[in-house]
Amino acid sequence: MAHSATAADTKPWRDPAAKPFIKIRNITKKFGDFTAVDNVSLDIFKGELFCLLGGSGCGKSTLLRMMSGFETPTSGTIEIDGQDMARVSPYNRPTNMMFQSYALFPHMSVEKNIAYGLLRQGMAKPQAMVKVAEMLKLVKLEKFASRKPHQLSGGQKQRVALARSLVKQPKLLLLDEPLGALDKKLREETQFELINIQETLGVTFIVVTHDQEEAMTLSTRIGVMNEGIITQIGEPTEIYERPATRFVADFIGSVNLFEGTVDMAAPDAMRVKTDSVGPILVNPVPGLTQGQKVTVALRPEKITLSRTQPSGNNILHGMVEDVAYMGNLSIYRVRLDNGNLLKVTRSNRLAEQEPISWDQEIWGQWSNAAGVVLTS
């Protein structure tokens, strides 16, 4: 199948005139006194692979179940492809849901598992088997058609569940932790397979995950959830490079966080006074005033390590306390002169030129542009 133009190519969310495929407005879900989803509004566009990312109990699966119709919102509206879903049963929605447990029928072959939904809705068997064959080819399981689920690996079961969810050609596929049961290497391989399948079919995917790497790899955009609200929506690079809140900065990847107050604001630079690392120079942020409390987020890979003292701004001195070798990079924990710890990551290609090891005296430096100033 040819690659069709996907949301990833066209980025409709950047176009104010683009019409969302899914419109979620002020959705709230309460279980007794507990608010699982709190006044969430969200637009998702046709052909997106959108990830809802957050820790356990943040409301992401509840939001997914409301889209599928398995949970009823306490208040708010969900529209899919222009239709209000309020009174539409799960079985009549243009959606399908793939569960974490895969829920395959153990007594049925792979082929029969995939065909089940088509036959149940009354499709003639020869026609259904043509569609099943197409799906088996798409998920690369042609040779496994007659096997039972217990004869399959975790990754194969995952692909059967995916084929079964897609064979009825839903407009929207909802996936709840779809790769949760797979080991790390298989997860990574399956992520790219999932992207290829989604691009081939052009179906809109919404994936719930707690795994930041998975969300960064898979998605066109990410909605980061915390305590029932979406704290930031953006493309993966935006979420990583320009987090909107301290929670997002800390949840996605590794980060150094320095609390302080705005000490000086000039047109070309701003100085933040911190207790942990002293004054930090950052690029100016409009609207911030002197004395305002802020947090500076600094990614470990933005810091340059050197055994000789550099010149310029944002320089710290300390000793290397720990080094973790990760293959392509090393993670350093540097104990600063004032006793605080700094996390630094460094490509091992650089390490060959200037090796740095335990108990070595070291300087760290970063540019004004590297620090992200957060007010919440």
mmCIF file of N, CA and C in Angstrom, residues 24-152:
data_model
loop_
_atom_site.group_PDB
_atom_site.id
_atom_site.type_symbol
_atom_site.label_atom_id
_atom_site.label_comp_id
_atom_site.label_asym_id
_atom_site.label_seq_id
_atom_site.Cartn_x
_atom_site.Cartn_y
_atom_site.Cartn_z
ATOM 1 N N ILE A 24 -13.449 17.489 21.831
ATOM 2 C CA ILE A 24 -13.809 17.211 23.225
ATOM 3 C C ILE A 24 -13.947 18.557 23.915
ATOM 4 N N ARG A 25 -15.113 18.797 24.520
ATOM 5 C CA ARG A 25 -15.359 20.094 25.140
ATOM 6 C C ARG A 25 -15.792 19.938 26.595
ATOM 7 N N ASN A 26 -14.965 20.463 27.505
ATOM 8 C CA ASN A 26 -15.290 20.548 28.941
ATOM 9 C C ASN A 26 -15.761 19.215 29.527
ATOM 10 N N ILE A 27 -15.032 18.151 29.173
ATOM 11 C CA ILE A 27 -15.396 16.812 29.647
ATOM 12 C C ILE A 27 -14.934 16.619 31.098
ATOM 13 N N THR A 28 -15.897 16.226 31.940
ATOM 14 C CA THR A 28 -15.592 15.903 33.334
ATOM 15 C C THR A 28 -16.178 14.527 33.650
ATOM 16 N N LYS A 29 -15.424 13.729 34.397
ATOM 17 C CA LYS A 29 -15.935 12.434 34.853
ATOM 18 C C LYS A 29 -15.662 12.305 36.342
ATOM 19 N N LYS A 30 -16.750 12.121 37.107
ATOM 20 C CA LYS A 30 -16.608 11.940 38.553
ATOM 21 C C LYS A 30 -17.049 10.531 38.931
ATOM 22 N N PHE A 31 -16.304 9.931 39.847
ATOM 23 C CA PHE A 31 -16.715 8.682 40.471
ATOM 24 C C PHE A 31 -16.953 9.020 41.937
ATOM 25 N N GLY A 32 -18.219 9.260 42.308
ATOM 26 C CA GLY A 32 -18.502 9.733 43.666
ATOM 27 C C GLY A 32 -17.874 11.094 43.879
ATOM 28 N N ASP A 33 -17.040 11.207 44.915
ATOM 29 C CA ASP A 33 -16.379 12.495 45.213
ATOM 30 C C ASP A 33 -15.102 12.682 44.400
ATOM 31 N N PHE A 34 -14.658 11.613 43.737
ATOM 32 C CA PHE A 34 -13.365 11.677 43.039
ATOM 33 C C PHE A 34 -13.548 12.149 41.596
ATOM 34 N N THR A 35 -12.800 13.181 41.201
ATOM 35 C CA THR A 35 -12.852 13.674 39.824
ATOM 36 C C THR A 35 -11.701 13.055 39.053
ATOM 37 N N ALA A 36 -12.028 12.118 38.150
ATOM 38 C CA ALA A 36 -10.990 11.416 37.377
ATOM 39 C C ALA A 36 -10.524 12.248 36.194
ATOM 40 N N VAL A 37 -11.469 12.924 35.530
ATOM 41 C CA VAL A 37 -11.154 13.819 34.400
ATOM 42 C C VAL A 37 -11.824 15.153 34.703
ATOM 43 N N ASP A 38 -11.053 16.227 34.636
ATOM 44 C CA ASP A 38 -11.506 17.510 35.155
ATOM 45 C C ASP A 38 -11.544 18.588 34.066
ATOM 46 N N ASN A 39 -12.712 18.763 33.463
ATOM 47 C CA ASN A 39 -12.950 19.872 32.529
ATOM 48 C C ASN A 39 -11.937 19.913 31.379
ATOM 49 N N VAL A 40 -11.778 18.777 30.688
ATOM 50 C CA VAL A 40 -10.785 18.676 29.608
ATOM 51 C C VAL A 40 -11.403 19.073 28.265
ATOM 52 N N SER A 41 -10.714 19.935 27.533
ATOM 53 C CA SER A 41 -11.087 20.253 26.140
ATOM 54 C C SER A 41 -9.902 19.928 25.241
ATOM 55 N N LEU A 42 -10.203 19.330 24.091
ATOM 56 C CA LEU A 42 -9.123 18.815 23.244
ATOM 57 C C LEU A 42 -9.618 18.654 21.813
ATOM 58 N N ASP A 43 -8.793 19.066 20.844
ATOM 59 C CA ASP A 43 -9.082 18.826 19.424
ATOM 60 C C ASP A 43 -8.055 17.845 18.874
ATOM 61 N N ILE A 44 -8.533 16.821 18.172
ATOM 62 C CA ILE A 44 -7.634 15.869 17.507
ATOM 63 C C ILE A 44 -8.026 15.815 16.037
ATOM 64 N N PHE A 45 -7.041 15.775 15.155
ATOM 65 C CA PHE A 45 -7.301 15.887 13.715
ATOM 66 C C PHE A 45 -7.222 14.530 13.016
ATOM 67 N N LYS A 46 -7.862 14.459 11.875
ATOM 68 C CA LYS A 46 -7.932 13.210 11.103
ATOM 69 C C LYS A 46 -6.522 12.737 10.740
ATOM 70 N N GLY A 47 -6.274 11.449 10.935
ATOM 71 C CA GLY A 47 -4.975 10.882 10.568
ATOM 72 C C GLY A 47 -3.881 11.085 11.603
ATOM 73 N N GLU A 48 -4.235 11.667 12.758
ATOM 74 C CA GLU A 48 -3.213 11.855 13.810
ATOM 75 C C GLU A 48 -2.914 10.555 14.540
ATOM 76 N N LEU A 49 -1.711 10.477 15.084
ATOM 77 C CA LEU A 49 -1.382 9.452 16.058
ATOM 78 C C LEU A 49 -1.118 10.227 17.342
ATOM 79 N N PHE A 50 -2.183 10.403 18.112
ATOM 80 C CA PHE A 50 -2.153 11.289 19.284
ATOM 81 C C PHE A 50 -1.924 10.452 20.534
ATOM 82 N N CYS A 51 -0.998 10.866 21.391
ATOM 83 C CA CYS A 51 -0.719 10.132 22.632
ATOM 84 C C CYS A 51 -1.222 10.901 23.848
ATOM 85 N N LEU A 52 -1.965 10.212 24.704
ATOM 86 C CA LEU A 52 -2.288 10.745 26.030
ATOM 87 C C LEU A 52 -1.269 10.148 26.983
ATOM 88 N N LEU A 53 -0.452 11.000 27.560
ATOM 89 C CA LEU A 53 0.674 10.543 28.374
ATOM 90 C C LEU A 53 0.512 11.019 29.814
ATOM 91 N N GLY A 54 0.745 10.104 30.757
ATOM 92 C CA GLY A 54 0.696 10.500 32.159
ATOM 93 C C GLY A 54 0.912 9.298 33.049
ATOM 94 N N GLY A 55 1.110 9.550 34.337
ATOM 95 C CA GLY A 55 1.322 8.477 35.299
ATOM 96 C C GLY A 55 0.030 7.737 35.618
ATOM 97 N N SER A 56 0.124 6.701 36.454
ATOM 98 C CA SER A 56 -1.054 5.926 36.848
ATOM 99 C C SER A 56 -2.059 6.825 37.557
ATOM 100 N N GLY A 57 -3.333 6.640 37.206
ATOM 101 C CA GLY A 57 -4.398 7.370 37.906
ATOM 102 C C GLY A 57 -4.549 8.822 37.510
ATOM 103 N N CYS A 58 -3.952 9.231 36.367
ATOM 104 C CA CYS A 58 -4.048 10.656 35.980
ATOM 105 C C CYS A 58 -5.321 10.943 35.172
ATOM 106 N N GLY A 59 -6.059 9.889 34.776
ATOM 107 C CA GLY A 59 -7.314 10.111 34.041
ATOM 108 C C GLY A 59 -7.261 9.766 32.564
ATOM 109 N N LYS A 60 -6.082 9.334 32.068
ATOM 110 C CA LYS A 60 -5.945 9.123 30.618
ATOM 111 C C LYS A 60 -6.809 7.972 30.090
ATOM 112 N N SER A 61 -6.854 6.843 30.822
ATOM 113 C CA SER A 61 -7.678 5.714 30.376
ATOM 114 C C SER A 61 -9.163 6.031 30.493
ATOM 115 N N THR A 62 -9.542 6.788 31.519
ATOM 116 C CA THR A 62 -10.950 7.196 31.678
ATOM 117 C C THR A 62 -11.379 8.060 30.498
ATOM 118 N N LEU A 63 -10.510 8.971 30.075
ATOM 119 C CA LEU A 63 -10.805 9.827 28.919
ATOM 120 C C LEU A 63 -10.981 8.970 27.661
ATOM 121 N N LEU A 64 -10.121 7.973 27.497
ATOM 122 C CA LEU A 64 -10.199 7.069 26.349
ATOM 123 C C LEU A 64 -11.524 6.290 26.375
ATOM 124 N N ARG A 65 -11.888 5.812 27.557
ATOM 125 C CA ARG A 65 -13.127 5.020 27.690
ATOM 126 C C ARG A 65 -14.377 5.867 27.438
ATOM 127 N N MET A 66 -14.295 7.157 27.706
ATOM 128 C CA MET A 66 -15.427 8.039 27.380
ATOM 129 C C MET A 66 -15.552 8.225 25.865
ATOM 130 N N MET A 67 -14.415 8.274 25.176
ATOM 131 C CA MET A 67 -14.463 8.378 23.706
ATOM 132 C C MET A 67 -15.076 7.120 23.098
ATOM 133 N N SER A 68 -14.740 5.961 23.698
ATOM 134 C CA SER A 68 -15.230 4.697 23.143
ATOM 135 C C SER A 68 -16.675 4.426 23.546
ATOM 136 N N GLY A 69 -17.184 5.129 24.567
ATOM 137 C CA GLY A 69 -18.554 4.916 25.024
ATOM 138 C C GLY A 69 -18.663 3.952 26.188
ATOM 139 N N PHE A 70 -17.546 3.435 26.697
ATOM 140 C CA PHE A 70 -17.585 2.512 27.833
ATOM 141 C C PHE A 70 -17.772 3.244 29.165
ATOM 142 N N GLU A 71 -17.538 4.550 29.162
ATOM 143 C CA GLU A 71 -17.849 5.379 30.330
ATOM 144 C C GLU A 71 -18.684 6.561 29.846
ATOM 145 N N THR A 72 -19.596 7.013 30.691
ATOM 146 C CA THR A 72 -20.432 8.161 30.336
ATOM 147 C C THR A 72 -19.898 9.398 31.042
ATOM 148 N N PRO A 73 -19.676 10.506 30.316
ATOM 149 C CA PRO A 73 -19.179 11.720 30.973
ATOM 150 C C PRO A 73 -20.183 12.250 32.000
ATOM 151 N N THR A 74 -19.688 12.831 33.090
ATOM 152 C CA THR A 74 -20.554 13.512 34.064
ATOM 153 C C THR A 74 -21.069 14.801 33.432
ATOM 154 N N SER A 75 -20.191 15.482 32.706
ATOM 155 C CA SER A 75 -20.606 16.678 31.949
ATOM 156 C C SER A 75 -19.649 16.880 30.776
ATOM 157 N N GLY A 76 -20.072 17.723 29.810
ATOM 158 C CA GLY A 76 -19.244 18.002 28.637
ATOM 159 C C GLY A 76 -19.679 17.185 27.420
ATOM 160 N N THR A 77 -19.041 17.457 26.280
ATOM 161 C CA THR A 77 -19.444 16.799 25.027
ATOM 162 C C THR A 77 -18.246 16.206 24.284
ATOM 163 N N ILE A 78 -18.530 15.129 23.549
ATOM 164 C CA ILE A 78 -17.536 14.514 22.660
ATOM 165 C C ILE A 78 -18.165 14.410 21.278
ATOM 166 N N GLU A 79 -17.482 14.988 20.304
ATOM 167 C CA GLU A 79 -17.945 14.913 18.908
ATOM 168 C C GLU A 79 -16.904 14.160 18.100
ATOM 169 N N ILE A 80 -17.317 13.173 17.318
ATOM 170 C CA ILE A 80 -16.402 12.468 16.420
ATOM 171 C C ILE A 80 -16.923 12.624 15.008
ATOM 172 N N ASP A 81 -16.088 13.177 14.131
ATOM 173 C CA ASP A 81 -16.445 13.375 12.728
ATOM 174 C C ASP A 81 -17.781 14.123 12.596
ATOM 175 N N GLY A 82 -17.929 15.164 13.427
ATOM 176 C CA GLY A 82 -19.115 16.025 13.319
ATOM 177 C C GLY A 82 -20.348 15.511 14.039
ATOM 178 N N GLN A 83 -20.272 14.323 14.643
ATOM 179 C CA GLN A 83 -21.455 13.751 15.304
ATOM 180 C C GLN A 83 -21.271 13.736 16.820
ATOM 181 N N ASP A 84 -22.291 14.247 17.541
ATOM 182 C CA ASP A 84 -22.261 14.218 19.001
ATOM 183 C C ASP A 84 -22.457 12.772 19.460
ATOM 184 N N MET A 85 -21.555 12.304 20.335
ATOM 185 C CA MET A 85 -21.568 10.894 20.751
ATOM 186 C C MET A 85 -22.423 10.641 22.002
ATOM 187 N N ALA A 86 -23.100 11.686 22.516
ATOM 188 C CA ALA A 86 -23.788 11.564 23.818
ATOM 189 C C ALA A 86 -24.711 10.351 23.895
ATOM 190 N N ARG A 87 -25.491 10.102 22.853
ATOM 191 C CA ARG A 87 -26.461 9.001 22.936
ATOM 192 C C ARG A 87 -26.115 7.846 22.002
ATOM 193 N N VAL A 88 -24.864 7.788 21.575
ATOM 194 C CA VAL A 88 -24.449 6.714 20.658
ATOM 195 C C VAL A 88 -23.784 5.606 21.472
ATOM 196 N N SER A 89 -24.294 4.386 21.337
ATOM 197 C CA SER A 89 -23.733 3.267 22.107
ATOM 198 C C SER A 89 -22.335 2.927 21.600
ATOM 199 N N PRO A 90 -21.505 2.256 22.430
ATOM 200 C CA PRO A 90 -20.144 1.910 22.002
ATOM 201 C C PRO A 90 -20.120 1.162 20.656
ATOM 202 N N TYR A 91 -21.148 0.311 20.440
ATOM 203 C CA TYR A 91 -21.135 -0.546 19.239
ATOM 204 C C TYR A 91 -21.488 0.215 17.969
ATOM 205 N N ASN A 92 -22.112 1.371 18.133
ATOM 206 C CA ASN A 92 -22.487 2.157 16.946
ATOM 207 C C ASN A 92 -21.549 3.332 16.697
ATOM 208 N N ARG A 93 -20.498 3.439 17.492
ATOM 209 C CA ARG A 93 -19.534 4.534 17.280
ATOM 210 C C ARG A 93 -18.540 4.146 16.186
ATOM 211 N N PRO A 94 -17.975 5.149 15.474
ATOM 212 C CA PRO A 94 -16.996 4.828 14.408
ATOM 213 C C PRO A 94 -15.619 4.533 15.000
ATOM 214 N N THR A 95 -15.619 3.891 16.187
ATOM 215 C CA THR A 95 -14.370 3.679 16.930
ATOM 216 C C THR A 95 -14.182 2.193 17.198
ATOM 217 N N ASN A 96 -12.951 1.817 17.476
ATOM 218 C CA ASN A 96 -12.677 0.489 18.005
ATOM 219 C C ASN A 96 -11.627 0.653 19.083
ATOM 220 N N MET A 97 -11.644 -0.255 20.060
ATOM 221 C CA MET A 97 -10.703 -0.108 21.174
ATOM 222 C C MET A 97 -9.851 -1.356 21.288
ATOM 223 N N MET A 98 -8.549 -1.141 21.421
ATOM 224 C CA MET A 98 -7.647 -2.259 21.616
ATOM 225 C C MET A 98 -7.161 -2.212 23.060
ATOM 226 N N PHE A 99 -7.456 -3.290 23.804
ATOM 227 C CA PHE A 99 -7.152 -3.304 25.235
ATOM 228 C C PHE A 99 -5.748 -3.818 25.493
ATOM 229 N N GLN A 100 -5.245 -3.440 26.656
ATOM 230 C CA GLN A 100 -3.891 -3.832 27.068
ATOM 231 C C GLN A 100 -3.753 -5.357 27.139
ATOM 232 N N SER A 101 -4.846 -6.032 27.534
ATOM 233 C CA SER A 101 -4.784 -7.492 27.709
ATOM 234 C C SER A 101 -4.931 -8.249 26.385
ATOM 235 N N TYR A 102 -5.211 -7.500 25.282
ATOM 236 C CA TYR A 102 -5.429 -8.056 23.924
ATOM 237 C C TYR A 102 -6.756 -8.797 23.793
ATOM 238 N N ALA A 103 -7.235 -9.488 24.861
ATOM 239 C CA ALA A 103 -8.556 -10.130 24.873
ATOM 240 C C ALA A 103 -8.817 -10.992 23.639
ATOM 241 N N LEU A 104 -7.860 -11.840 23.263
ATOM 242 C CA LEU A 104 -8.047 -12.758 22.125
ATOM 243 C C LEU A 104 -8.841 -13.980 22.590
ATOM 244 N N PHE A 105 -9.597 -14.573 21.666
ATOM 245 C CA PHE A 105 -10.335 -15.804 21.994
ATOM 246 C C PHE A 105 -9.356 -16.975 21.949
ATOM 247 N N PRO A 106 -9.121 -17.661 23.085
ATOM 248 C CA PRO A 106 -8.070 -18.682 23.121
ATOM 249 C C PRO A 106 -8.355 -19.905 22.242
ATOM 250 N N HIS A 107 -9.646 -20.221 22.026
ATOM 251 C CA HIS A 107 -9.993 -21.435 21.272
ATOM 252 C C HIS A 107 -10.025 -21.193 19.763
ATOM 253 N N MET A 108 -9.862 -19.930 19.345
ATOM 254 C CA MET A 108 -9.940 -19.613 17.908
ATOM 255 C C MET A 108 -8.551 -19.388 17.336
ATOM 256 N N SER A 109 -8.388 -19.732 16.061
ATOM 257 C CA SER A 109 -7.123 -19.456 15.363
ATOM 258 C C SER A 109 -6.974 -17.954 15.174
ATOM 259 N N VAL A 110 -5.756 -17.538 14.798
ATOM 260 C CA VAL A 110 -5.466 -16.125 14.493
ATOM 261 C C VAL A 110 -6.467 -15.602 13.457
ATOM 262 N N GLU A 111 -6.641 -16.373 12.394
ATOM 263 C CA GLU A 111 -7.529 -15.986 11.291
ATOM 264 C C GLU A 111 -8.963 -15.774 11.790
ATOM 265 N N LYS A 112 -9.441 -16.723 12.622
ATOM 266 C CA LYS A 112 -10.828 -16.639 13.121
ATOM 267 C C LYS A 112 -10.984 -15.491 14.113
ATOM 268 N N ASN A 113 -9.944 -15.234 14.925
ATOM 269 C CA ASN A 113 -9.977 -14.087 15.838
ATOM 270 C C ASN A 113 -10.175 -12.785 15.066
ATOM 271 N N ILE A 114 -9.443 -12.648 13.962
ATOM 272 C CA ILE A 114 -9.517 -11.405 13.173
ATOM 273 C C ILE A 114 -10.864 -11.315 12.446
ATOM 274 N N ALA A 115 -11.375 -12.457 11.971
ATOM 275 C CA ALA A 115 -12.622 -12.470 11.191
ATOM 276 C C ALA A 115 -13.868 -12.294 12.064
ATOM 277 N N TYR A 116 -13.747 -12.557 13.362
ATOM 278 C CA TYR A 116 -14.908 -12.653 14.254
ATOM 279 C C TYR A 116 -15.861 -11.455 14.124
ATOM 280 N N GLY A 117 -15.325 -10.250 14.238
ATOM 281 C CA GLY A 117 -16.168 -9.044 14.211
ATOM 282 C C GLY A 117 -16.887 -8.859 12.890
ATOM 283 N N LEU A 118 -16.205 -9.195 11.788
ATOM 284 C CA LEU A 118 -16.811 -9.045 10.453
ATOM 285 C C LEU A 118 -17.965 -10.034 10.280
ATOM 286 N N LEU A 119 -17.740 -11.278 10.672
ATOM 287 C CA LEU A 119 -18.769 -12.314 10.517
ATOM 288 C C LEU A 119 -19.961 -12.008 11.426
ATOM 289 N N ARG A 120 -19.647 -11.479 12.617
ATOM 290 C CA ARG A 120 -20.712 -11.187 13.572
ATOM 291 C C ARG A 120 -21.624 -10.082 13.057
ATOM 292 N N GLN A 121 -21.030 -9.141 12.300
ATOM 293 C CA GLN A 121 -21.896 -8.065 11.774
ATOM 294 C C GLN A 121 -22.551 -8.460 10.449
ATOM 295 N N GLY A 122 -22.393 -9.740 10.052
ATOM 296 C CA GLY A 122 -23.160 -10.254 8.915
ATOM 297 C C GLY A 122 -22.455 -10.244 7.566
ATOM 298 N N MET A 123 -21.143 -10.007 7.555
ATOM 299 C CA MET A 123 -20.433 -10.028 6.272
ATOM 300 C C MET A 123 -20.300 -11.477 5.782
ATOM 301 N N ALA A 124 -20.436 -11.673 4.465
ATOM 302 C CA ALA A 124 -20.295 -13.020 3.890
ATOM 303 C C ALA A 124 -18.876 -13.521 4.123
ATOM 304 N N LYS A 125 -18.744 -14.834 4.391
ATOM 305 C CA LYS A 125 -17.448 -15.393 4.762
ATOM 306 C C LYS A 125 -16.361 -15.153 3.705
ATOM 307 N N PRO A 126 -16.618 -15.401 2.396
ATOM 308 C CA PRO A 126 -15.548 -15.180 1.406
ATOM 309 C C PRO A 126 -15.015 -13.740 1.423
ATOM 310 N N GLN A 127 -15.953 -12.786 1.558
ATOM 311 C CA GLN A 127 -15.583 -11.358 1.594
ATOM 312 C C GLN A 127 -14.769 -11.069 2.861
ATOM 313 N N ALA A 128 -15.217 -11.639 3.982
ATOM 314 C CA ALA A 128 -14.517 -11.428 5.259
ATOM 315 C C ALA A 128 -13.096 -11.973 5.182
ATOM 316 N N MET A 129 -12.922 -13.143 4.561
ATOM 317 C CA MET A 129 -11.595 -13.757 4.513
ATOM 318 C C MET A 129 -10.626 -12.960 3.629
ATOM 319 N N VAL A 130 -11.159 -12.264 2.635
ATOM 320 C CA VAL A 130 -10.310 -11.386 1.796
ATOM 321 C C VAL A 130 -9.747 -10.264 2.674
ATOM 322 N N LYS A 131 -10.627 -9.675 3.499
ATOM 323 C CA LYS A 131 -10.198 -8.588 4.394
ATOM 324 C C LYS A 131 -9.202 -9.106 5.448
ATOM 325 N N VAL A 132 -9.464 -10.303 5.959
ATOM 326 C CA VAL A 132 -8.573 -10.906 6.952
ATOM 327 C C VAL A 132 -7.191 -11.123 6.352
ATOM 328 N N ALA A 133 -7.141 -11.612 5.104
ATOM 329 C CA ALA A 133 -5.856 -11.848 4.423
ATOM 330 C C ALA A 133 -5.079 -10.544 4.271
ATOM 331 N N GLU A 134 -5.796 -9.460 3.944
ATOM 332 C CA GLU A 134 -5.138 -8.138 3.811
ATOM 333 C C GLU A 134 -4.521 -7.721 5.153
ATOM 334 N N MET A 135 -5.288 -7.941 6.232
ATOM 335 C CA MET A 135 -4.815 -7.570 7.572
ATOM 336 C C MET A 135 -3.611 -8.410 8.000
ATOM 337 N N LEU A 136 -3.673 -9.716 7.721
ATOM 338 C CA LEU A 136 -2.548 -10.601 8.080
ATOM 339 C C LEU A 136 -1.278 -10.152 7.384
ATOM 340 N N LYS A 137 -1.433 -9.701 6.146
ATOM 341 C CA LYS A 137 -0.272 -9.229 5.383
ATOM 342 C C LYS A 137 0.266 -7.932 6.006
ATOM 343 N N LEU A 138 -0.663 -7.059 6.375
ATOM 344 C CA LEU A 138 -0.280 -5.763 6.941
ATOM 345 C C LEU A 138 0.503 -5.938 8.247
ATOM 346 N N VAL A 139 0.069 -6.901 9.080
ATOM 347 C CA VAL A 139 0.751 -7.094 10.369
ATOM 348 C C VAL A 139 1.806 -8.211 10.304
ATOM 349 N N LYS A 140 2.102 -8.656 9.087
ATOM 350 C CA LYS A 140 3.161 -9.653 8.818
ATOM 351 C C LYS A 140 2.938 -10.957 9.606
ATOM 352 N N LEU A 141 1.709 -11.469 9.542
ATOM 353 C CA LEU A 141 1.398 -12.713 10.256
ATOM 354 C C LEU A 141 0.772 -13.767 9.334
ATOM 355 N N GLU A 142 1.020 -13.644 8.018
ATOM 356 C CA GLU A 142 0.404 -14.596 7.065
ATOM 357 C C GLU A 142 0.691 -16.048 7.447
ATOM 358 N N LYS A 143 1.918 -16.312 7.915
ATOM 359 C CA LYS A 143 2.316 -17.697 8.210
ATOM 360 C C LYS A 143 1.679 -18.230 9.506
ATOM 361 N N PHE A 144 1.063 -17.340 10.266
ATOM 362 C CA PHE A 144 0.550 -17.737 11.589
ATOM 363 C C PHE A 144 -0.980 -17.841 11.605
ATOM 364 N N ALA A 145 -1.613 -17.774 10.434
ATOM 365 C CA ALA A 145 -3.081 -17.701 10.347
ATOM 366 C C ALA A 145 -3.792 -18.809 11.105
ATOM 367 N N SER A 146 -3.238 -20.022 11.101
ATOM 368 C CA SER A 146 -3.952 -21.153 11.712
ATOM 369 C C SER A 146 -3.526 -21.421 13.161
ATOM 370 N N ARG A 147 -2.591 -20.623 13.675
ATOM 371 C CA ARG A 147 -2.149 -20.849 15.073
ATOM 372 C C ARG A 147 -3.170 -20.314 16.074
ATOM 373 N N LYS A 148 -3.131 -20.899 17.273
ATOM 374 C CA LYS A 148 -3.974 -20.410 18.381
ATOM 375 C C LYS A 148 -3.149 -19.391 19.193
ATOM 376 N N PRO A 149 -3.826 -18.514 19.927
ATOM 377 C CA PRO A 149 -3.091 -17.486 20.684
ATOM 378 C C PRO A 149 -1.969 -18.030 21.574
ATOM 379 N N HIS A 150 -2.175 -19.220 22.213
ATOM 380 C CA HIS A 150 -1.136 -19.713 23.130
ATOM 381 C C HIS A 150 0.141 -20.141 22.397
ATOM 382 N N GLN A 151 0.064 -20.230 21.067
ATOM 383 C CA GLN A 151 1.248 -20.612 20.276
ATOM 384 C C GLN A 151 1.999 -19.372 19.754
ATOM 385 N N LEU A 152 1.589 -18.216 20.222
ATOM 386 C CA LEU A 152 2.183 -16.961 19.729
ATOM 387 C C LEU A 152 3.011 -16.283 20.811
#
